[in-house]
XYZ file of C-alpha atoms in Angstrom:
197
model
C 59.312 130.743 183.455
C 58.295 129.205 179.905
C 60.806 130.465 177.342
C 58.266 130.799 174.764
C 55.934 133.258 176.301
C 54.253 136.122 174.307
C 56.824 138.815 175.219
C 55.413 141.359 172.775
C 52.245 141.659 175.098
C 54.300 141.973 178.522
C 56.668 144.186 176.940
C 54.189 146.739 175.906
C 53.038 146.561 179.368
C 56.280 147.308 180.659
C 56.858 151.112 181.794
C 60.478 151.253 182.638
C 63.282 152.448 180.538
C 63.896 149.779 177.644
C 64.925 149.397 174.059
C 61.834 150.195 171.624
C 60.641 146.416 170.654
C 59.518 147.533 167.234
C 62.648 149.652 166.289
C 64.598 146.315 167.060
C 62.274 143.675 165.367
C 62.741 146.146 162.157
C 66.619 146.073 162.847
C 66.154 142.435 163.006
C 64.432 142.206 159.629
C 66.927 144.528 157.972
C 69.861 142.547 159.147
C 68.250 139.413 157.782
C 67.359 141.410 154.186
C 70.851 142.709 154.057
C 72.510 139.145 154.743
C 70.113 137.442 152.277
C 70.771 140.117 149.573
C 74.639 139.751 150.287
C 74.316 135.826 149.498
C 72.233 136.210 146.247
C 74.758 138.730 144.863
C 77.536 136.539 146.195
C 76.094 133.341 144.426
C 75.848 135.776 141.337
C 78.857 137.179 141.504
C 80.957 133.954 142.362
C 79.042 131.439 139.439
C 79.452 134.182 136.773
C 83.163 134.470 137.891
C 83.420 130.536 137.445
C 81.799 130.474 134.076
C 84.024 133.250 132.756
C 86.953 131.417 134.022
C 85.743 128.038 132.404
C 85.174 129.843 128.873
C 88.633 131.448 129.044
C 89.991 127.830 129.647
C 87.885 126.367 126.843
C 88.690 129.563 124.298
C 92.100 130.159 125.008
C 93.001 126.421 125.661
C 96.322 126.760 128.221
C 99.188 124.487 127.446
C 100.736 124.020 131.112
C 99.568 121.670 133.709
C 100.065 124.411 136.212
C 97.877 126.822 134.450
C 95.163 123.874 134.429
C 95.788 123.172 138.129
C 95.399 127.105 139.003
C 92.249 127.287 137.269
C 90.748 124.645 139.091
C 92.076 125.468 142.187
C 90.353 128.874 141.855
C 86.828 127.372 140.950
C 87.266 124.924 143.758
C 87.691 128.154 146.125
C 84.482 129.514 144.733
C 82.339 126.470 144.989
C 83.482 125.638 148.714
C 82.961 129.130 149.488
C 79.545 129.146 147.863
C 78.467 125.807 149.295
C 79.357 127.003 152.990
C 77.971 130.283 152.546
C 74.444 128.798 151.132
C 74.018 126.815 154.323
C 73.488 130.018 156.114
C 70.527 130.709 153.737
C 68.175 128.879 155.553
C 69.117 130.299 159.022
C 68.290 133.963 157.799
C 65.179 132.881 155.687
C 63.677 131.264 159.263
C 64.043 134.388 161.025
C 60.556 136.051 160.789
C 58.476 138.280 162.803
C 56.379 135.566 164.624
C 58.997 134.007 166.917
C 59.363 134.415 170.317
C 62.035 136.556 171.687
C 64.055 133.219 172.852
C 63.360 131.874 169.447
C 64.991 135.064 167.918
C 67.766 134.927 170.381
C 68.649 131.047 169.434
C 68.566 132.361 165.287
C 70.983 134.568 166.267
C 73.460 132.408 168.223
C 73.328 130.046 165.107
C 73.978 132.970 163.062
C 76.591 133.850 165.291
C 78.229 130.651 165.015
C 78.166 130.218 161.497
C 79.515 133.270 160.650
C 82.598 132.771 162.859
C 83.085 129.513 161.086
C 82.776 131.197 157.321
C 84.909 134.234 158.861
C 87.961 131.520 160.037
C 87.964 128.352 158.663
C 86.070 128.754 155.233
C 87.765 132.570 154.343
C 91.122 131.175 155.017
C 91.032 128.059 152.877
C 89.234 130.466 150.368
C 92.095 132.486 149.999
C 94.711 130.346 150.068
C 93.344 128.262 147.328
C 92.723 131.648 145.643
C 95.992 132.887 146.298
C 97.402 129.173 145.276
C 95.461 129.059 141.847
C 96.057 132.541 140.711
C 100.018 131.995 141.480
C 99.896 128.835 139.536
C 97.443 130.413 136.618
C 99.773 133.413 135.996
C 102.949 131.303 135.611
C 102.257 129.988 131.864
C 101.903 133.718 131.104
C 104.074 135.562 132.852
C 107.058 133.133 131.580
C 106.482 134.428 128.519
C 107.197 137.967 129.849
C 110.619 139.851 130.558
C 111.458 139.407 133.879
C 111.013 142.895 134.979
C 107.184 142.574 133.894
C 106.799 139.074 135.104
C 107.480 140.723 138.826
C 105.770 143.709 138.523
C 102.821 141.399 137.488
C 102.876 139.105 140.513
C 103.794 142.004 142.735
C 100.416 144.031 141.712
C 98.401 140.693 142.097
C 99.926 139.470 145.229
C 99.608 143.253 146.641
C 95.730 143.158 145.895
C 95.743 139.480 147.724
C 97.434 141.365 150.521
C 94.923 144.230 150.541
C 92.082 141.844 150.484
C 93.156 139.746 152.994
C 94.943 142.254 155.392
C 92.734 145.326 155.197
C 89.319 144.580 153.729
C 88.542 141.416 155.415
C 89.481 142.105 158.954
C 87.128 145.368 158.205
C 84.249 143.211 156.953
C 84.372 140.678 159.998
C 84.416 143.589 162.500
C 81.193 145.187 160.935
C 79.662 142.152 160.497
C 80.282 141.009 164.323
C 79.176 144.509 165.546
C 75.774 144.436 164.040
C 75.422 140.975 165.043
C 76.340 141.299 168.609
C 74.458 144.489 168.499
C 71.317 142.685 167.750
C 72.359 139.544 170.502
C 72.952 142.200 173.423
C 69.693 143.766 172.829
C 67.511 140.784 172.748
C 69.569 139.148 175.759
C 68.562 142.273 177.683
C 64.744 142.109 176.747
C 65.185 138.459 178.121
C 66.581 139.343 181.076
C 63.875 141.648 182.201
C 61.431 139.466 180.830
C 62.824 136.878 183.539
C 62.922 139.689 186.297
C 59.807 140.869 185.857
């Protein structure tokens, strides 16, 4: 059976218990728009942060090489993350209402594959580089503090990074995967029913 059939018309003719197609396409459109919005906000946030870090470097002229290496690592982490994340833009952008069911499904499989790469490889690299960069950056300033204040500063910073790594990151990943898996399952269900008809 041709995988690019006009499934919308066949679907309208079916009378069996089935997911509402318009509702499903609406969910897909909402998913697409949410991800495009997140991508744009991530770009704005990370580019602004990078520019602010560069300004701080220029304005306060850190003396130690560790501080400079830390700044470079943090900026590289953000650039690397955005470079990988922006590759998803065209995938989301190409999802529209004129595709066949099979094309929707293939687009969602591509999103899932790229999302998994982002959530594992890229996010791990991002956090490692960010962690090292922040620790190196802070050294120059904490070395001027009392030992107690320096320990407190590092503890609070590392606790915040750990909270993001062990709590927020898995929660966000689970939520993203759940939404995507739900869409994929429903489109697979439609595909299977069309093949049987």
